[in-house]
Coordinates of C-alpha atoms and ligand atoms in Angstrom, one line a residue:
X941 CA 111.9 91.7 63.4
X942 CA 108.5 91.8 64.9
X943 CA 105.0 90.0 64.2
X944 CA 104.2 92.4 60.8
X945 CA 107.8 90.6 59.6
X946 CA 111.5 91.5 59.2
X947 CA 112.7 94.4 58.4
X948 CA 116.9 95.9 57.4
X949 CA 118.3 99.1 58.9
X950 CA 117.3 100.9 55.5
X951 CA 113.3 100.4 56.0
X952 CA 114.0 102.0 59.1
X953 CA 116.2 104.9 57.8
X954 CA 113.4 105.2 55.4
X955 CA 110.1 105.0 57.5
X956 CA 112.0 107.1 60.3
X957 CA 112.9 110.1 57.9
X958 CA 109.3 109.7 56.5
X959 CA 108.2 110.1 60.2
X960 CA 110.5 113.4 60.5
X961 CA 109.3 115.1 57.7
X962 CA 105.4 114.2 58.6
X963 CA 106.5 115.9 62.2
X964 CA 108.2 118.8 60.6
X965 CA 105.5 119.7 57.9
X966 CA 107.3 122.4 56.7
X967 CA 109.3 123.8 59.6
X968 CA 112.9 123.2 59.3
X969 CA 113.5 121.9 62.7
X970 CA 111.0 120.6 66.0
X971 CA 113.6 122.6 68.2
X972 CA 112.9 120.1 71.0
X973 CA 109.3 120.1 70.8
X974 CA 108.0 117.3 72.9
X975 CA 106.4 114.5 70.5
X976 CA 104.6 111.8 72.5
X977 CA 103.9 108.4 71.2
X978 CA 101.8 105.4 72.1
X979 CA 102.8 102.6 70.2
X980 CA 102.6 98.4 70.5
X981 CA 106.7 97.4 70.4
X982 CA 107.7 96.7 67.0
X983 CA 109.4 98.0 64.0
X984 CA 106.9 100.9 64.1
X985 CA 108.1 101.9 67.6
X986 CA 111.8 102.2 66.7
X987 CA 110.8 104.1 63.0
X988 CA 108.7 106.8 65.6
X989 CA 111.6 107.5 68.0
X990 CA 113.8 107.7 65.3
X991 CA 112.1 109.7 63.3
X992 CA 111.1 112.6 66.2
X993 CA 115.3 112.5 66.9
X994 CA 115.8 113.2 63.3
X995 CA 113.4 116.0 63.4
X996 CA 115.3 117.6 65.9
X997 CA 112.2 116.5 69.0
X998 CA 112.3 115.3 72.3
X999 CA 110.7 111.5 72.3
X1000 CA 108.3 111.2 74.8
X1001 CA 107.6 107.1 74.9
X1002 CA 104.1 106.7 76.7
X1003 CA 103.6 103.4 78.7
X1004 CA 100.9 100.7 77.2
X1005 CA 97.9 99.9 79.6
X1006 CA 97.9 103.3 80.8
X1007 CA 94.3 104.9 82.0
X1008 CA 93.2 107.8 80.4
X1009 CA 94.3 110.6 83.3
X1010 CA 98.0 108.9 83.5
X1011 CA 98.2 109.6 79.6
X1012 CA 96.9 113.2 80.1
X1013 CA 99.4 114.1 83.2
X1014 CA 102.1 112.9 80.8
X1015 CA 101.0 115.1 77.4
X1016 CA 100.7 117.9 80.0
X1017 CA 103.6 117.8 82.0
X1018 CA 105.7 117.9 78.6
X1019 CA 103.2 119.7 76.9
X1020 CA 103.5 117.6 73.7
X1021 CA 103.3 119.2 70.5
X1022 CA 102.2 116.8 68.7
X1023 CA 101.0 113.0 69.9
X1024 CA 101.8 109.6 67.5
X1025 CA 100.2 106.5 67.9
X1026 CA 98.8 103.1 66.3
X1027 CA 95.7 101.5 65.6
X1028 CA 94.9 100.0 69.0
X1029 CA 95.8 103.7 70.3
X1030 CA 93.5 105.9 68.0
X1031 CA 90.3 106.1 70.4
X1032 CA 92.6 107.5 73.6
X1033 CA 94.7 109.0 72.2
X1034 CA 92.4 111.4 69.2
X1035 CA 90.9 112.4 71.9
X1036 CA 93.1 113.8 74.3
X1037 CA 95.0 115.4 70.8
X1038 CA 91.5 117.0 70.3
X1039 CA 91.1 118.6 73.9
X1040 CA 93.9 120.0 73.8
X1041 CA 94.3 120.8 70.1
X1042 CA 97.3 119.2 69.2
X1043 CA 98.0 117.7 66.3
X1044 CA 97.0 113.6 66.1
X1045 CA 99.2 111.5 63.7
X1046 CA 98.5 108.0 63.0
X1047 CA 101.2 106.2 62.6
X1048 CA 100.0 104.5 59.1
X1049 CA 99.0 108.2 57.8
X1050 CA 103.0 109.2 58.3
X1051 CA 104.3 106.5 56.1
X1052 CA 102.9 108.7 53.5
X1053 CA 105.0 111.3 53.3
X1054 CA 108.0 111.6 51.2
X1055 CA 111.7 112.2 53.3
X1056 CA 112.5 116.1 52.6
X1057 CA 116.0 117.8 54.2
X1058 CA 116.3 117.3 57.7
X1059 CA 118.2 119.3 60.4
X1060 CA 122.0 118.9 61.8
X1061 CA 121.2 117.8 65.1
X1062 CA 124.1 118.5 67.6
X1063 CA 124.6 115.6 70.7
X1064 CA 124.2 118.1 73.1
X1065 CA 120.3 118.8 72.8
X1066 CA 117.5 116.6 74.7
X1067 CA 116.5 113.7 73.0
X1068 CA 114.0 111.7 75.3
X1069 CA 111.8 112.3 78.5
X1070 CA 111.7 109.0 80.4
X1071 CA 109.3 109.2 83.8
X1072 CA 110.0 107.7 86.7
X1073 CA 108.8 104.4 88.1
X1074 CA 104.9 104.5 88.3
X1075 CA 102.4 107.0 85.9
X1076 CA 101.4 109.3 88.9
X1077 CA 101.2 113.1 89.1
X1078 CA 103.9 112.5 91.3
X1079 CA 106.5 110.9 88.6
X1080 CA 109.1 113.3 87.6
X1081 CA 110.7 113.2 84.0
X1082 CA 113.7 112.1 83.2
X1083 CA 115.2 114.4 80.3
X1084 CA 118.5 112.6 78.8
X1085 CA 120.4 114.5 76.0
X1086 CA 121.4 112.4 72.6
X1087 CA 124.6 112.2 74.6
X1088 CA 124.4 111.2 77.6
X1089 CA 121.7 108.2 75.7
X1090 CA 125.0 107.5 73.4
X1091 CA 127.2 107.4 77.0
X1092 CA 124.6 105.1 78.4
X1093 CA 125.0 102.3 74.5
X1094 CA 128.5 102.5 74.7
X1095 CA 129.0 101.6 78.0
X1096 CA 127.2 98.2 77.9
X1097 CA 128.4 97.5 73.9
X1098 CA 131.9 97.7 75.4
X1099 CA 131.0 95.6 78.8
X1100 CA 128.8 93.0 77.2
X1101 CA 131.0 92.7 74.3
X1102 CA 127.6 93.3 71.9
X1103 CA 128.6 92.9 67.9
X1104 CA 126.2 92.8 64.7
X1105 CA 126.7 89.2 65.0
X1106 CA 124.2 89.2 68.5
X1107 CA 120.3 88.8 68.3
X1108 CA 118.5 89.7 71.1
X1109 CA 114.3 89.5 72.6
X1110 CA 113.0 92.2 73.3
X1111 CA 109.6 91.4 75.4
X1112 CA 110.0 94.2 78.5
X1113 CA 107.8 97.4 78.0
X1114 CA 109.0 100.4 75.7
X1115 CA 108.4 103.3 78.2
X1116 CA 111.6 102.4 80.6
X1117 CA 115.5 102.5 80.2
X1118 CA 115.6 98.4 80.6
X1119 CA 114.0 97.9 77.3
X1120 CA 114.6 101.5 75.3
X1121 CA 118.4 101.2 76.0
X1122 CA 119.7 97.9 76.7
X1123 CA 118.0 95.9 74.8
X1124 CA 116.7 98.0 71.9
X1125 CA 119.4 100.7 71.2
X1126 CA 122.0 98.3 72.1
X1127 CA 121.1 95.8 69.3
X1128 CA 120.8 99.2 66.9
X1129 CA 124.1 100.7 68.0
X1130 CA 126.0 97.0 67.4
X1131 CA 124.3 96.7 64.1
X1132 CA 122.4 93.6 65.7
X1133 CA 118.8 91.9 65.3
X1134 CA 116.0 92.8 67.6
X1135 CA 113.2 90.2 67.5
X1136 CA 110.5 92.3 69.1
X1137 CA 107.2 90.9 70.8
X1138 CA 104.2 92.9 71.2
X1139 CA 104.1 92.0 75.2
X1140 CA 105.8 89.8 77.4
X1141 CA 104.2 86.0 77.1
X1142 CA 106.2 83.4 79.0
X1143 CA 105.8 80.4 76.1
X1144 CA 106.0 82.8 73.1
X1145 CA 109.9 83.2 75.2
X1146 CA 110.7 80.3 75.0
X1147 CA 109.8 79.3 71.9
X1148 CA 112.2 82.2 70.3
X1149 CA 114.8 80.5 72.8
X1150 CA 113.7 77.2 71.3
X1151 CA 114.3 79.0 67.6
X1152 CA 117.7 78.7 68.2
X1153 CA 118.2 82.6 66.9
X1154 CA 119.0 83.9 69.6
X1155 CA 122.4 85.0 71.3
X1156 CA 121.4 87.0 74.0
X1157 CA 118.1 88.1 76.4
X1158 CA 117.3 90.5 79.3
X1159 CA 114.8 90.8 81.8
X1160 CA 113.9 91.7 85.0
X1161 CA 113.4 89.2 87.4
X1162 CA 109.3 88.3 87.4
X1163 CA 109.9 87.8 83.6
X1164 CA 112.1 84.7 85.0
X1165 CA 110.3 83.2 87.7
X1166 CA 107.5 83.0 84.9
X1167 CA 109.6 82.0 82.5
X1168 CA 110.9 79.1 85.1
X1169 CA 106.8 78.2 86.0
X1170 CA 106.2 77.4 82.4
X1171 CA 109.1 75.4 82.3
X1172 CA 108.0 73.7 85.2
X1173 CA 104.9 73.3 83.6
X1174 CA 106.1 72.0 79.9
X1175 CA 106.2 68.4 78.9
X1176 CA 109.4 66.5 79.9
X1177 CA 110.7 66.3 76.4
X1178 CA 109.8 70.4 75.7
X1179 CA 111.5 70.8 79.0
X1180 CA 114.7 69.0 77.4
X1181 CA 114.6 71.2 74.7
X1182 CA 114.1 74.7 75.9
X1183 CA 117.3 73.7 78.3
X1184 CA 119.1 72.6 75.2
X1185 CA 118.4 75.6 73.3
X1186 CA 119.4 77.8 76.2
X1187 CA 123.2 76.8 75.8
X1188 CA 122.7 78.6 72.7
X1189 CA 122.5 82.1 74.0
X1190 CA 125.9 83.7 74.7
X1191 CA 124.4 86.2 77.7
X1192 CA 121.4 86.0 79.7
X1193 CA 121.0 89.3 81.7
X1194 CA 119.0 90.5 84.9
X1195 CA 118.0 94.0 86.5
X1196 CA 115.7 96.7 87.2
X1197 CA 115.1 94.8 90.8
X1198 CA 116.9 92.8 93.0
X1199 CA 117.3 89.4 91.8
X1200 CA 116.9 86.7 94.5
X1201 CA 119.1 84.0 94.5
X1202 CA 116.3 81.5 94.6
X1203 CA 115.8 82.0 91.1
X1204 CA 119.7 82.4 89.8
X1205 CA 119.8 79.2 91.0
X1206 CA 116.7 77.6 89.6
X1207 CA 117.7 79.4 86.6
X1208 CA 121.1 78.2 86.4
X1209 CA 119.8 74.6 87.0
X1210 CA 117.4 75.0 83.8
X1211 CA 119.2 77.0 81.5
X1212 CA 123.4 76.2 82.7
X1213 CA 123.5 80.4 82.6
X1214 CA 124.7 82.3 85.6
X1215 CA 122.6 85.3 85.2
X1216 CA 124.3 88.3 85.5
X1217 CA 122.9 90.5 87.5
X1218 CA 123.6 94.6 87.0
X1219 CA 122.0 97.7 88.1
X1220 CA 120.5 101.2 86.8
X1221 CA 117.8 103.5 87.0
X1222 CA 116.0 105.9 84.6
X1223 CA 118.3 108.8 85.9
X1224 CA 121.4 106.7 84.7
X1225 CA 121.3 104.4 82.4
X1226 CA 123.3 101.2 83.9
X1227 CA 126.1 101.9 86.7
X1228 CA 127.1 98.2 88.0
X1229 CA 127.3 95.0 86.5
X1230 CA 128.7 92.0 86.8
X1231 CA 131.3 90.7 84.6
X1232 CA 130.8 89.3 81.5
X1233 CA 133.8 87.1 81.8
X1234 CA 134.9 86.2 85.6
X1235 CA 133.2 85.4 88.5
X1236 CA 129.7 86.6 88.9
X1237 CA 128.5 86.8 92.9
X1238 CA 125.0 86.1 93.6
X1239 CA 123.1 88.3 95.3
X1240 CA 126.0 91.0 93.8
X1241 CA 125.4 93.9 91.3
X1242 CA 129.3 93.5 90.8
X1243 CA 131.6 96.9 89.7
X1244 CA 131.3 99.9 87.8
X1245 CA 130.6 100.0 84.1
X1246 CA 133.0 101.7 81.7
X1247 CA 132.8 105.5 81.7
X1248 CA 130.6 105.3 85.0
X1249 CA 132.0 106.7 88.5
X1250 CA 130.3 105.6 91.2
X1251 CA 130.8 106.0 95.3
X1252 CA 129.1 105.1 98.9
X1253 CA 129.0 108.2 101.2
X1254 CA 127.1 108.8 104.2
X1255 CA 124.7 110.9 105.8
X1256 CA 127.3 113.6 106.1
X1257 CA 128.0 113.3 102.3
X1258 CA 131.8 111.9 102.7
X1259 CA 132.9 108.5 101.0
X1260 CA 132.4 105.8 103.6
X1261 CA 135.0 102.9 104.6
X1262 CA 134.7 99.9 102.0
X1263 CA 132.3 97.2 104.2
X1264 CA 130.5 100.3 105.4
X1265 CA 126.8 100.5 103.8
X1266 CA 126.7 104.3 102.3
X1267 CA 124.2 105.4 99.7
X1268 CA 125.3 105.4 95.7
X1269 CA 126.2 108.5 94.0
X1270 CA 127.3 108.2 90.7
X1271 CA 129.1 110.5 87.7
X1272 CA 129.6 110.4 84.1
X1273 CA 128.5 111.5 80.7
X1274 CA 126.0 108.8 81.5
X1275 CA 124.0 110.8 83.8
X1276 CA 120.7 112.6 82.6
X1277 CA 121.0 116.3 82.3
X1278 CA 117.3 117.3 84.1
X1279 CA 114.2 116.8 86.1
X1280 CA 111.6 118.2 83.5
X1281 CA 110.5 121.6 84.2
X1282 CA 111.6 120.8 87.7
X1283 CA 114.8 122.5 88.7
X1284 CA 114.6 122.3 92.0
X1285 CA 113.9 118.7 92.3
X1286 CA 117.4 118.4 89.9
X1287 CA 119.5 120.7 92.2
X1288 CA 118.2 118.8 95.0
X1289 CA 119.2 115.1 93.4
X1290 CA 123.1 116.5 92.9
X1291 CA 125.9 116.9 95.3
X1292 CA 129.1 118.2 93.9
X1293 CA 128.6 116.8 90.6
X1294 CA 127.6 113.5 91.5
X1295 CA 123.7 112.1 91.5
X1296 CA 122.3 111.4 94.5
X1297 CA 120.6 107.4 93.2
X1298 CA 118.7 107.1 96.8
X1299 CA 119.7 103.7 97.0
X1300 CA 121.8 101.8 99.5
X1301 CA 124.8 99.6 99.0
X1302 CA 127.3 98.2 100.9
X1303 CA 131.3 96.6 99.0
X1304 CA 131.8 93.0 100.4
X1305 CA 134.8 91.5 98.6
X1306 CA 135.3 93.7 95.9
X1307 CA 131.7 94.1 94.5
X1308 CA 128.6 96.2 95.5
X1309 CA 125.8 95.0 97.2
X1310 CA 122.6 96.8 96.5
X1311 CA 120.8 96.9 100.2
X1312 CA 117.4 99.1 98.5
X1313 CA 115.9 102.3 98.3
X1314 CA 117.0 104.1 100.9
X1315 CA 113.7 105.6 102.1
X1316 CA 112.0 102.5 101.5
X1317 CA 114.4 99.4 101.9
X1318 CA 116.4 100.7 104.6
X1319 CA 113.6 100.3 107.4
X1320 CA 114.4 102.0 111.0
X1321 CA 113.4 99.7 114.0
X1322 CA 114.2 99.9 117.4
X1323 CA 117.7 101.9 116.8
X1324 CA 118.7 99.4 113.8
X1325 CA 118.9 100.1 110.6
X1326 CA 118.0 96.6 108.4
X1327 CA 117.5 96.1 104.7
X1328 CA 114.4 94.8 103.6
X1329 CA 116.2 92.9 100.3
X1330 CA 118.4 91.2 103.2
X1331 CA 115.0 90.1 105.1
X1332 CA 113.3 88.9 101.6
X1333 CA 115.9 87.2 100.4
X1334 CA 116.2 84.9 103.7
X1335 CA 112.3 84.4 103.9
X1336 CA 112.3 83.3 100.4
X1337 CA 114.4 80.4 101.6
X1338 CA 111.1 79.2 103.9
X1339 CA 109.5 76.0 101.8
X1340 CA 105.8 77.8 102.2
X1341 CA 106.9 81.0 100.3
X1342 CA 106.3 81.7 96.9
X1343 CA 107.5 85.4 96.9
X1344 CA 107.9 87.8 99.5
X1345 CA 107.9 91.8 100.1
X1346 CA 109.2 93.6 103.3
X1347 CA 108.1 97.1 104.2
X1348 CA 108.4 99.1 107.0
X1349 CA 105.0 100.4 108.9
X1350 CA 105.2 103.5 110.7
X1351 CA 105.0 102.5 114.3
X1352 CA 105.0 105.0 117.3
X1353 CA 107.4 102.7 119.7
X1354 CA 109.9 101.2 117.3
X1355 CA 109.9 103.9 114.5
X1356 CA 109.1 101.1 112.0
X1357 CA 108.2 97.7 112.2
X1358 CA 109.3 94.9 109.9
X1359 CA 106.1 94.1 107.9
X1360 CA 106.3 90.6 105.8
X1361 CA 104.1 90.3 102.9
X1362 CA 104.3 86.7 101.2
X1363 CA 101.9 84.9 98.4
X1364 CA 102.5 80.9 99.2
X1365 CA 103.3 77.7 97.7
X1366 CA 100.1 76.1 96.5
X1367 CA 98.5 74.3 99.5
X1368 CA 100.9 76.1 101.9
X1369 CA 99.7 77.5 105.1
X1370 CA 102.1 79.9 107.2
X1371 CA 101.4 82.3 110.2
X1372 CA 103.4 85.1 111.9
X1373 CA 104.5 82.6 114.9
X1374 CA 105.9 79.7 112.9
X1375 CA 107.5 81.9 110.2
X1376 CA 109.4 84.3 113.3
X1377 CA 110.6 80.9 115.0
X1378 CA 111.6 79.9 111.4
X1379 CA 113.4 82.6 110.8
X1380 CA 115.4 83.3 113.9
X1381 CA 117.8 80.5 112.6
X1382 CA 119.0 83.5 110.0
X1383 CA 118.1 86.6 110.9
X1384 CA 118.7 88.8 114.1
X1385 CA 116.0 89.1 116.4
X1386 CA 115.4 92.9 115.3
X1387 CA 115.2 91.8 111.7
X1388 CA 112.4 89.3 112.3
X1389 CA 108.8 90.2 111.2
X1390 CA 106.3 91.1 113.3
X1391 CA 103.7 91.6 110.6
X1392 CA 102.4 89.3 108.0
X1393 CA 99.8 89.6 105.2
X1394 CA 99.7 86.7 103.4
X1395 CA 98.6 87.4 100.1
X1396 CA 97.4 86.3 96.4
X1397 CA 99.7 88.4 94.7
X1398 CA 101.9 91.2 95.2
X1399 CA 101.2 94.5 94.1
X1400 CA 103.6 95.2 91.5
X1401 CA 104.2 98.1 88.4
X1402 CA 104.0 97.0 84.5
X1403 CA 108.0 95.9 84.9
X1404 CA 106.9 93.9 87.4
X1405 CA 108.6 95.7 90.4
X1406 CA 107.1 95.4 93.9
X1407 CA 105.0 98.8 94.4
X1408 CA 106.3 99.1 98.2
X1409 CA 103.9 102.1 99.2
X1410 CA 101.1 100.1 98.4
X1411 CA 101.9 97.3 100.4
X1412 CA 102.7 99.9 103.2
X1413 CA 99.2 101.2 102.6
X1414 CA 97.8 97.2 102.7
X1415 CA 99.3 96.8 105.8
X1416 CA 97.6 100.1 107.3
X1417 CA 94.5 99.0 106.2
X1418 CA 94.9 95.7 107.5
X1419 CA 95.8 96.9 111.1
X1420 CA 93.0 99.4 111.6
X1421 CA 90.4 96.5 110.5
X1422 CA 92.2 94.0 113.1
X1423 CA 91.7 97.2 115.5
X1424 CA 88.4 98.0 114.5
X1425 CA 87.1 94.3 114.6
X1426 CA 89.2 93.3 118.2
X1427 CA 89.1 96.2 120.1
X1428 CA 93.1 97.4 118.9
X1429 CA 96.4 96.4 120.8
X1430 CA 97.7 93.5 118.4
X1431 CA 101.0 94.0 116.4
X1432 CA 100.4 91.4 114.0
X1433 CA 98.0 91.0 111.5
Ligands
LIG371 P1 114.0 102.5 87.4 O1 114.4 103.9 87.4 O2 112.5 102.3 87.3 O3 114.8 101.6 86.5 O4 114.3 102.0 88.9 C1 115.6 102.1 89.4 C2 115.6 101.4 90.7 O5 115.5 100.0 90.6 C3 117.0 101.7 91.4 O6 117.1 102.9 92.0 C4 117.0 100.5 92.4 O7 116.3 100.8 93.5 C5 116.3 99.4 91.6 N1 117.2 98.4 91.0 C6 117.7 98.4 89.7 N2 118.5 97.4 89.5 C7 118.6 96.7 90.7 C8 119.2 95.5 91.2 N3 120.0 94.8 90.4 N4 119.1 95.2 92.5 C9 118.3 95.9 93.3 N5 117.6 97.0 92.9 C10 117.8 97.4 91.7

């Protein structure tokens, strides 16, 4: 379902094949041609990607709001064969087809042709090139196979108990594995309804929630702190409501960043869901979740996912003890098969087998923690290693802060030092003094920030993820001004 209307799994085993034989003209089979497509979420969307598969393509989903170099690295790096695309995309993207004289298919123009024989397919070939966070030449492609995509459905269908009885939102962006595979192929494996929006909107949420249709939603966790300011913001008696109407939903899901506890816990007191919290990355598909029946821990991606192995080794590459953090390596039919046309950058993320994720966790209890990127989150100061998600999460708890991002800033006597970024609480006023005499009262000294940029907002990526080497880049910036204007020496800014 979308804003054009509703539509049954035989429009879309009709538009897609219509869609495979536009792509094939002819030819018997795309032989994993790269098709790229740039196209609003909705039915059409879905009838594309299906359509390349069944033409025997690699789907190359491009991401919305992208400039005009960002859309050319990606034709380029895959060299597309062919690009697709929808009204709003024709202007772009005809003309980077035309440089490059390749052929341009409006997605209207496809829905001409008539279905003709299609190839066997086998579960083994590449089906999609995902890249990696961000658009820059520096983001690598993700190439999963039909299989290891099928590995990544079955997984959550099993763990989440998904059935053709579920209807799920779908209002996260269709160039990442949150929204192509948990929410959208999920509700297509299962046989379910997908109510798709065009773009996230926090009141056109709710009011779908409000609609009573719905039995389960995902998101990552920006969509609900905005979801939770327009509550705040709704009449008392809409407030009542959209509360009500949450009790309908069977699963409310969060991931793709770390979830602060703060908001399970202002979502729990609107909603009466316990999010549960899981994690994955483009590379993988989903590796640790959190039951869908038993206990979920905040602050806790919880265990492995069915058909997904996953260890913490260290530096030397060997398991570490459990309670020791290590960083995550994971195995299974899940895990994608290639870097695009960059084989040494996949040899390099693979050790025996296993994928080397470049994120930190530690096991307390029984259940991972995620402690963040590894070259990122796990900042280096003064001889201790600290987690940035550890700092965050206990300078969220100050009453000033709205949200909060710690980095690491190169620094030549302590290797790094803990750099707070915040955006405060209307009317709020905080400095680097009062927030480290604050904060001593949880954190270890070494933990404590000695850098602050207070901010308007965070910089952040079209899923809403903190963009961390920015920030980094803010703080430089920031320091060599402070330097500049007073004559150097001061380690807070
Ligand atoms: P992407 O490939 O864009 O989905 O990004 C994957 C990265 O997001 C992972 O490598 C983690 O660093 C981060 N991530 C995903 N889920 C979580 C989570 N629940 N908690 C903390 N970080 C997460």
């Amino acid at each position: 379902m979308d804003s054009q209307g509703a539509f049954t799994y035989r429009d879309l085993l009709d538009a897609s094949s219509r869609v495979a034989s536009a792509l094939l003209a002819g030819r018997e089979d795309l032989h994993e041609d790269r098709v790229a497509f740039l196209i609003t979420p909705g039915f059409p969307w879905v009838a594309v990607q299906w359509g390349i598969w069944q033409a025997g393509g690699i789907a190359v989903p491009l991401p919305l709001n992208s400039t005009k170099p960002e859309l050319e690295y990606l034709v380029d790096d895959t060299a597309a064969s062919a690009l697709l695309f929808d009204a709003p995309a024709v202007a772009l993207l005809g003309s980077i087809a035309a440089d490059r004289r390749i052929r341009a298919l409006p997605y209207e123009d496809l829905l001409a042709f008539q279905s003709a024989g299609l190839p066997e397919v086998t579960s083994e070939r590449r089906a999609m090139i995902l890249y990696t966070s961000g658009t820059t030449s520096r983001s690598k492609g993700v190439v999963t196979t039909h299989a290891n995509i099928a590995a990544q459905i079955m997984s959550l269908v099993e763990a989440w108990e998904w059935s053709a009885d579920d209807a799920i939102l779908l209002c996260l962006p269709l160039h990442h594995v949150h929204g192509i595979i948990n929410v959208v192929s999920c509700a297509l494996w299962s046989g379910a309804t997908c109510h798709m929006l065009p773009r996230f909107d926090a009141n056109a949420v709710w009011d779908h929630i409000a609609g009573g249709k719905i039995t389960l939603f995902m998101a990552v966790p920006t969509v609900y702190t905005k979801l939770i300011a327009a509550w705040d913001a709704a009449s008392p008696s809409r407030r009542a409501d959209l509360s009500k109407a949450c009790a309908r939903l069977r699963l409310m899901v969060s991931g793709s960043a770390a979830l602060p506890v703060s908001t399970l816990q202002r979502w729990k007191e609107i909603s009466g869901h316990t999010l549960l919290e899981r994690y994955g990355m483009t590379e993988i598909g989903m590796a640790l979740s959190n039951p869908l029946r038993g206990e979920r821990v905040p602050g806790s991606v919880g265990t492995p996912l069915p058909g997904v192995e996953v260890r913490l080794v260290g530096g030397n590459g060997e398991p570490v003890p459990t309670g020791t953090p290590g960083e995550i390596e994971v195995r299974g039919p899940n895990v994608f098969a290639e870097y695009w046309g960059q084989p040494a950058a996949t040899r390099g993320a693979f050790r025996d087998g296993w994928f080397r994720t470049g994120d930190t966790a530690v096991i307390e209890g029984s259940v991972y923690r995620i402690l963040g990127r590894t070259n990122v989150d796990i900042l280096k100061t003064g001889g201790h290693k600290v987690s940035a998600l550890e700092i965050e999460e206990a300078l969220r708890e100050h009453p000033a802060v709205a949200e909060c991002a710690v980095v690491g800033v190169p620094d030549p006597e302590w290797g790094e030092r803990v750099a707070a970024a915040v955006v405060l609480n209307d009317g709020a006023a905080l400095d680097l003094s009062s927030l480290r005499a604050w904060a001593k009262e949880s954190l270890a000294p070494h933990k404590l920030p000695s850098r602050l940029l207070v901010l308007d907002a965070l910089p952040r990526n079209a899923l809403g993820k903190v963009v961390k080497p920015t920030l980094v880049a803010m703080f430089q910036t920031a320091a060599m001004r402070r330097s500049l204007t007073r004559g150097g020496g001061r380690d807070v800014c």
